Amino acid sequence: MDYEQAKEVLGRIKDYFPAFLNDATIETKKAWLRQLMKGDYHMTMVKLDDYATKEVFPPKLAHILHIREVRNTDWMQADIEQVKREKADPKLAKEREEKLKKLQTLLRGGADDE
């Protein structure tokens, strides 16, 4: 979410819990804004609305902040493609097998001859 949306979330919390952050320092309020900006605006608002219907005390960030899980599999796909290329090329496949054998030897505690 952006800065303005984070301010809206804080405003909504104040609507539900009027004493929220009344005695807080500027640094505390900025920290809330920074953390809220890491989250998803709409889902955070949904969680806040749900929280407010069930609780009488103001929320902590963990109660309302929704951070979308990022699944970056591009690097994994690139590695898979590289392995496929290595296995398809006889020369690269042989080098790959030699490296694998060397690694297995090292993992078993064997000495490296080089």
Short mmCIF file of C-alpha atoms in Angstrom, two decimals:
data_model
loop_
_atom_site.label_atom_id
_atom_site.label_comp_id
_atom_site.label_asym_id
_atom_site.label_seq_id
_atom_site.Cartn_x
_atom_site.Cartn_y
_atom_site.Cartn_z
CA MET A 1 0.00 0.00 0.00
CA ASP A 2 1.10 3.56 -0.43
CA TYR A 3 1.53 6.29 2.18
CA GLU A 4 -1.99 7.70 1.81
CA GLN A 5 -3.55 4.27 2.14
CA ALA A 6 -1.47 3.59 5.26
CA LYS A 7 -2.79 6.84 6.72
CA GLU A 8 -6.33 5.68 5.92
CA VAL A 9 -5.70 2.45 7.81
CA LEU A 10 -4.48 4.42 10.83
CA GLY A 11 -7.54 6.65 10.54
CA ARG A 12 -9.84 3.63 10.48
CA ILE A 13 -8.11 2.23 13.57
CA LYS A 14 -8.69 5.59 15.30
CA ASP A 15 -12.36 5.42 14.25
CA TYR A 16 -12.74 2.03 15.91
CA PHE A 17 -10.42 2.68 18.85
CA PRO A 18 -10.32 6.44 19.62
CA ALA A 19 -7.47 6.17 22.13
CA PHE A 20 -5.19 4.41 19.60
CA LEU A 21 -1.71 6.01 19.49
CA ASN A 22 -2.87 9.05 21.50
CA ASP A 23 0.27 9.05 23.63
CA ALA A 24 2.57 7.71 20.92
CA THR A 25 5.66 9.54 19.73
CA ILE A 26 6.10 10.70 16.16
CA GLU A 27 8.62 7.88 15.70
CA THR A 28 6.03 5.30 16.76
CA LYS A 29 3.48 6.69 14.32
CA LYS A 30 6.07 6.70 11.53
CA ALA A 31 6.97 3.11 12.38
CA TRP A 32 3.32 2.11 12.04
CA LEU A 33 3.14 3.84 8.65
CA ARG A 34 6.35 2.16 7.45
CA GLN A 35 5.12 -1.26 8.46
CA LEU A 36 1.63 -0.74 7.06
CA MET A 37 3.14 0.28 3.71
CA LYS A 38 4.61 -3.23 3.43
CA GLY A 39 1.13 -4.72 3.40
CA ASP A 40 -1.81 -5.07 1.06
CA TYR A 41 -4.29 -2.22 1.59
CA HIS A 42 -7.54 -4.03 0.86
CA MET A 43 -6.76 -7.19 2.81
CA THR A 44 -5.43 -5.18 5.75
CA MET A 45 -8.68 -3.21 5.84
CA VAL A 46 -10.66 -6.46 5.75
CA LYS A 47 -8.62 -7.85 8.64
CA LEU A 48 -9.00 -4.59 10.57
CA ASP A 49 -12.77 -4.54 10.11
CA ASP A 50 -12.98 -8.15 11.24
CA TYR A 51 -10.71 -7.49 14.21
CA ALA A 52 -12.78 -4.49 15.31
CA THR A 53 -15.96 -6.57 15.44
CA LYS A 54 -14.38 -9.07 17.82
CA GLU A 55 -11.95 -7.16 20.03
CA VAL A 56 -12.17 -4.29 22.50
CA PHE A 57 -8.48 -3.35 22.55
CA PRO A 58 -6.59 -1.66 19.70
CA PRO A 59 -4.78 -4.03 17.35
CA LYS A 60 -1.12 -4.77 17.06
CA LEU A 61 0.35 -4.88 13.55
CA ALA A 62 0.31 -8.67 13.58
CA HIS A 63 -3.45 -8.65 14.10
CA ILE A 64 -4.32 -6.65 10.99
CA LEU A 65 -1.40 -6.36 8.57
CA HIS A 66 -1.70 -8.58 5.53
CA ILE A 67 1.49 -9.08 3.54
CA ARG A 68 1.08 -10.99 0.32
CA GLU A 69 3.34 -13.95 -0.10
CA VAL A 70 5.73 -13.37 -2.98
CA ARG A 71 6.60 -16.45 -4.94
CA ASN A 72 9.52 -15.65 -7.15
CA THR A 73 10.20 -18.85 -9.04
CA ASP A 74 12.02 -17.22 -11.96
CA TRP A 75 15.41 -18.12 -10.51
CA MET A 76 14.28 -21.70 -9.96
CA GLN A 77 13.01 -21.99 -13.52
CA ALA A 78 16.33 -20.65 -14.82
CA ASP A 79 18.19 -23.32 -12.83
CA ILE A 80 15.90 -26.05 -14.18
CA GLU A 81 16.50 -24.87 -17.75
CA GLN A 82 20.27 -24.87 -17.17
CA VAL A 83 20.19 -28.45 -15.88
CA LYS A 84 18.15 -29.53 -18.90
CA ARG A 85 20.70 -27.93 -21.25
CA GLU A 86 23.59 -29.56 -19.41
CA LYS A 87 21.96 -32.98 -19.58
CA ALA A 88 21.16 -32.60 -23.28
CA ASP A 89 24.76 -31.74 -24.26
CA PRO A 90 27.05 -34.82 -23.96
CA LYS A 91 30.13 -32.75 -23.07
CA LEU A 92 28.29 -30.72 -20.42
CA ALA A 93 26.58 -33.87 -19.11
CA LYS A 94 29.98 -35.52 -18.60
CA GLU A 95 31.35 -32.44 -16.80
CA ARG A 96 28.21 -32.35 -14.66
CA GLU A 97 28.60 -36.01 -13.68
CA GLU A 98 32.27 -35.47 -12.79
CA LYS A 99 31.39 -32.50 -10.59
CA LEU A 100 28.60 -34.48 -8.95
CA LYS A 101 30.93 -37.40 -8.19
CA LYS A 102 33.52 -35.00 -6.76
CA LEU A 103 30.88 -33.37 -4.57
CA GLN A 104 29.62 -36.75 -3.35
CA THR A 105 33.18 -37.74 -2.45
CA LEU A 106 33.68 -34.50 -0.52
CA LEU A 107 30.38 -34.95 1.30
CA ARG A 108 31.41 -38.44 2.38
CA GLY A 109 34.59 -36.95 3.82
CA GLY A 110 36.89 -38.04 1.01
CA ALA A 111 40.00 -36.13 0.06
CA ASP A 112 40.24 -34.05 -3.07
CA ASP A 113 43.11 -35.21 -5.32
CA GLU A 114 43.70 -31.78 -6.85
#
